XYZ file of N, CA, C and O in Angstrom:
336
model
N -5.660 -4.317 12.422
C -4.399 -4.678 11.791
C -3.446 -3.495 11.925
O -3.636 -2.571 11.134
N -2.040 -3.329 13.164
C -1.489 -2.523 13.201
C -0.301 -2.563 11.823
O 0.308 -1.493 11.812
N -0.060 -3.053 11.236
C 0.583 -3.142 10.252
C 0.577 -3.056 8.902
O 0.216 -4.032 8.245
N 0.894 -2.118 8.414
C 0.457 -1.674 6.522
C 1.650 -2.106 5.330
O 2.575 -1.354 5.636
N 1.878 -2.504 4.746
C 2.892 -2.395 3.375
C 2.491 -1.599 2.094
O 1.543 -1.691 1.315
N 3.688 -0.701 2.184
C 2.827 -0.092 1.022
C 4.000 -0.289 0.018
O 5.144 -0.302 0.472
N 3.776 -0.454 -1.417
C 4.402 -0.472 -2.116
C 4.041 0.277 -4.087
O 3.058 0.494 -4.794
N 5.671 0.418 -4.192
C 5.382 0.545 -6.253
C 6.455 -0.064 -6.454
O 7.118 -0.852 -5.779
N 6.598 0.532 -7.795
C 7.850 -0.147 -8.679
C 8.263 1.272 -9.045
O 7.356 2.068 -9.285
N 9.657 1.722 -9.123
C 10.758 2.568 -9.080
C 10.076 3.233 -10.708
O 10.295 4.441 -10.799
N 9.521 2.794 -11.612
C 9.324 3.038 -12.724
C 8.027 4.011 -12.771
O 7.691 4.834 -13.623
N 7.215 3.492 -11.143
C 5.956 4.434 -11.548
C 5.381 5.071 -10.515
O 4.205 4.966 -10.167
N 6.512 5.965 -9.855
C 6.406 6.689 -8.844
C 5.368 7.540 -8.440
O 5.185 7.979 -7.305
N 4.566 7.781 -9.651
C 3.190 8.794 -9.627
C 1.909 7.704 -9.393
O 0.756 8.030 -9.109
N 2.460 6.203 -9.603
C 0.922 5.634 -8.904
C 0.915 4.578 -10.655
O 1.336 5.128 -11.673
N 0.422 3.208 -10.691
C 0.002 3.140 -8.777
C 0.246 2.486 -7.723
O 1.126 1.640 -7.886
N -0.329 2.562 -6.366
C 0.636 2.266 -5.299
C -0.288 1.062 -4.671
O -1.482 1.226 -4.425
N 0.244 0.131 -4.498
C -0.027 -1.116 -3.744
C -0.060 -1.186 -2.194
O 0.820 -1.181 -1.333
N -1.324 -1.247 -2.174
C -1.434 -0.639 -0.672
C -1.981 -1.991 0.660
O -2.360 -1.810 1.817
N -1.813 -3.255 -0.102
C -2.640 -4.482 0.809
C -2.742 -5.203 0.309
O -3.096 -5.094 -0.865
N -2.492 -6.414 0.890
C -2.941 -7.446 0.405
C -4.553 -8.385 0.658
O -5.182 -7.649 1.419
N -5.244 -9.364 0.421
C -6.095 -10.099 0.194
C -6.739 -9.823 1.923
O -7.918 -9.588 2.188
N -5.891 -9.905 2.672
C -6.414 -9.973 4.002
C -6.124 -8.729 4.993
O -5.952 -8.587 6.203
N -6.158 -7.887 3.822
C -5.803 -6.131 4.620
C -7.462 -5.665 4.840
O -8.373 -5.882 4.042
N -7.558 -4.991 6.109
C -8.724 -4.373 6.492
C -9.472 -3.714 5.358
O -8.868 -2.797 4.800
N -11.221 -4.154 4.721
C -11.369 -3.691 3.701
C -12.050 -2.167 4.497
O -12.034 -1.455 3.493
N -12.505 -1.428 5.401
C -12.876 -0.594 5.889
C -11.579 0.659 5.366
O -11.808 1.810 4.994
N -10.290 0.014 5.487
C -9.424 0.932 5.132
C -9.153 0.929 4.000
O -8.827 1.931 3.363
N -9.228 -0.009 3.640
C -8.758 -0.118 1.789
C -9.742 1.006 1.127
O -9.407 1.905 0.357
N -11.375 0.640 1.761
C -12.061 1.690 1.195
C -11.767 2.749 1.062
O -11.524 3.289 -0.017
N -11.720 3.437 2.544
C -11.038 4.749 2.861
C -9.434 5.462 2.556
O -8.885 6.494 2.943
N -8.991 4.219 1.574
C -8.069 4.807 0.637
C -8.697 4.985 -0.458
O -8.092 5.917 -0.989
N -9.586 4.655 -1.175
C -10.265 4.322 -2.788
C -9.105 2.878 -2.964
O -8.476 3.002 -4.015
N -8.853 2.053 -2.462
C -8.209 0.762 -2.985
C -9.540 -0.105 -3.760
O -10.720 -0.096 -3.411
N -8.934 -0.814 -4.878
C -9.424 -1.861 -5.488
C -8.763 -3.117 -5.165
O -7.599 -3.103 -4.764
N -9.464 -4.289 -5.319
C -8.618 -5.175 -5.433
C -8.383 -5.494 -6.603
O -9.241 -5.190 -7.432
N -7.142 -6.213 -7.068
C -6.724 -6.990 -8.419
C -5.971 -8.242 -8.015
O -5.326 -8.569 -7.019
N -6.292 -8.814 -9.152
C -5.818 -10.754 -8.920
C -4.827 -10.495 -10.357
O -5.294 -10.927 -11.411
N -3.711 -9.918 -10.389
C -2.370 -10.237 -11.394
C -2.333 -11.500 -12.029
O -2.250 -12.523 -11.349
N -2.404 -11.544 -13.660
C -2.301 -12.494 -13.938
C -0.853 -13.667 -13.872
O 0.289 -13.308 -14.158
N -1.210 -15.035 -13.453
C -0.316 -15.691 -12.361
C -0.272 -15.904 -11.306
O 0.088 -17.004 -10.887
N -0.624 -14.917 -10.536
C -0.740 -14.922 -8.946
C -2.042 -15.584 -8.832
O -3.045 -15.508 -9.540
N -1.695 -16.480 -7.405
C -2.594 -17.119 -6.971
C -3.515 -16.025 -5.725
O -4.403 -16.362 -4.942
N -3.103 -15.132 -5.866
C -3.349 -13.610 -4.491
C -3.766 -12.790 -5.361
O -3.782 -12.669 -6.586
N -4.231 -12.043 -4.097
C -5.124 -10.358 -4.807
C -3.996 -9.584 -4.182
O -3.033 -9.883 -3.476
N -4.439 -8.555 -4.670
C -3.587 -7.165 -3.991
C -4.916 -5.908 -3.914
O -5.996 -5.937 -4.502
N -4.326 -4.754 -2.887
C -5.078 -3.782 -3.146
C -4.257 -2.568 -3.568
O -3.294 -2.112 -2.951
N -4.921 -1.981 -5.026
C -4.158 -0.692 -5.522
C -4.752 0.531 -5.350
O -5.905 0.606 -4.928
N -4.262 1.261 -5.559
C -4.835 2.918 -5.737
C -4.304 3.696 -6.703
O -3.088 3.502 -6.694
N -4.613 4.501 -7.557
C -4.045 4.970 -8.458
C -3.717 6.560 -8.250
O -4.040 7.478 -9.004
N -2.959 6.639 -6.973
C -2.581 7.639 -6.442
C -0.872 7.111 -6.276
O -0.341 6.001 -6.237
N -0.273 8.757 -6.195
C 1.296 8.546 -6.270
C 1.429 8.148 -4.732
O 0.415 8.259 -4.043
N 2.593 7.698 -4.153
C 2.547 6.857 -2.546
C 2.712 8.196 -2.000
O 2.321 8.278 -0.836
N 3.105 9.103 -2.421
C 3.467 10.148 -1.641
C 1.910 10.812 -0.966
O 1.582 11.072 0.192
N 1.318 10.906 -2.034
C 0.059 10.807 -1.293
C -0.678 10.071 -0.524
O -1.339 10.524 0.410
N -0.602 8.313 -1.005
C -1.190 7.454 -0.171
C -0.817 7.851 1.586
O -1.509 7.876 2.603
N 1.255 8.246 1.171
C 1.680 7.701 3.246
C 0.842 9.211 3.511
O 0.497 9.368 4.683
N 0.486 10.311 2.568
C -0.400 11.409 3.713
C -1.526 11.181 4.217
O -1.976 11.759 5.207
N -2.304 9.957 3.310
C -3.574 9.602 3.702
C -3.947 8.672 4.833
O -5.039 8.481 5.367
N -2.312 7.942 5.145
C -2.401 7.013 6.007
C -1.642 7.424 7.208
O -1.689 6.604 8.126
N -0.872 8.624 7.448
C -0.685 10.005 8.280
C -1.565 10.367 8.947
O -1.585 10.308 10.177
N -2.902 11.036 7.843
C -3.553 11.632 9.234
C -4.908 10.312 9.456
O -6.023 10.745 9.743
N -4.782 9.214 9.351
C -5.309 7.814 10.370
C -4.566 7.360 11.020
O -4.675 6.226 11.486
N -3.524 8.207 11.238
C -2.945 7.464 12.457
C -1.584 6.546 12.313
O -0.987 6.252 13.349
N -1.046 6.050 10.930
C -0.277 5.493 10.610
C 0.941 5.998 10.802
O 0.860 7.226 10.814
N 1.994 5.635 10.952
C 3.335 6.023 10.919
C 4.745 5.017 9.821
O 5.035 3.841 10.041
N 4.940 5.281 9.484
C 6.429 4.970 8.547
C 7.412 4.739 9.575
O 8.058 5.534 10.256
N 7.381 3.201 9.534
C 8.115 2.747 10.769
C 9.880 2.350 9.897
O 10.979 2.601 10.390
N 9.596 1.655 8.461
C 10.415 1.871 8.061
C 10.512 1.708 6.178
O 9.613 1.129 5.568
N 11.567 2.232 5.555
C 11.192 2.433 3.921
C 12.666 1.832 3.368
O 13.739 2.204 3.842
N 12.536 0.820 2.265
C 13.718 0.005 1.784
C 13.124 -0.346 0.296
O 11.943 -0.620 0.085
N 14.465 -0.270 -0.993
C 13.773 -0.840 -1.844
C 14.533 -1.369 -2.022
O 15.699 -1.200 -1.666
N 13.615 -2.960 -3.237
C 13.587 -4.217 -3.232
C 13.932 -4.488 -4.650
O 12.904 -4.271 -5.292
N 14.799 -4.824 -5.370
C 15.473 -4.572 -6.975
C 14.675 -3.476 -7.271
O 15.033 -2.413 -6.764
N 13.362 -3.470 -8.192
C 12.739 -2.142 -8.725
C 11.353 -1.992 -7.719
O 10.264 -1.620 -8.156
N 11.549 -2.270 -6.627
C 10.403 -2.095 -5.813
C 10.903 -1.340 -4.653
O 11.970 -1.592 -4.093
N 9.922 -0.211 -4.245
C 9.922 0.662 -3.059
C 9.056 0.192 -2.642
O 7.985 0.015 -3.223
N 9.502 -0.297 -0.874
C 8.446 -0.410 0.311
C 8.340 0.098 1.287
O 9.233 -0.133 2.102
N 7.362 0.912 1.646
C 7.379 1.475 3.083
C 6.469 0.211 4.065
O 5.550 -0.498 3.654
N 6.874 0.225 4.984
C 6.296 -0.174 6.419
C 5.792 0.814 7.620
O 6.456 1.617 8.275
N 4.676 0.556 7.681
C 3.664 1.295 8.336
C 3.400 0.725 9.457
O 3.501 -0.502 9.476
N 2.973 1.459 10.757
C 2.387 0.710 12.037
C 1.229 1.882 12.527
O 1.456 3.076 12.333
N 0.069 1.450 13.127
C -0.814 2.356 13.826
C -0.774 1.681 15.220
O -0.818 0.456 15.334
N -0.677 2.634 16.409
C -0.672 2.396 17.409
C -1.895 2.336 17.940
O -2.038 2.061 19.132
């Protein structure tokens, strides 16, 4: 999966950071420490980490990832990630 989303909410910049969804590579999720969680309401999981993103994009830096591009969404920051 060359493609990552990583995300928070503007409120909790130190973590934590939403790093995948239901059908994100679990080999990597591991190798972040991601959990999954099922939000109550949502019919989806997500995967979190309770690390600030600033750390997550270093962890996903040196695997190879790159920050292709970063936009936020009312109170949501998203970066977009690609591995070549």
């Amino acid at each position: 999966m060359p493609y990552l989303l990583v995300s928070t909410q503007i409120r909790l910049e130190v973590g934590p950071t939403m790093v995948g969804d239901e059908h994100s590579d679990p080999h990597l999720m591991s190798i972040l420490g991601a959990t999954k969680r099922n939000t109550l309401g949502n019919n989806f999981c997500e995967y979190y980490v309770n690390d600030a993103p600033r750390v997550v994009l270093d962890k996903l830096e040196s695997l190879g990832y790159r920050v292709v591009s970063m936009t936020g969404v009312g109170q949501t920051l998203v970066w977009c990630l690609h591995k070549e």
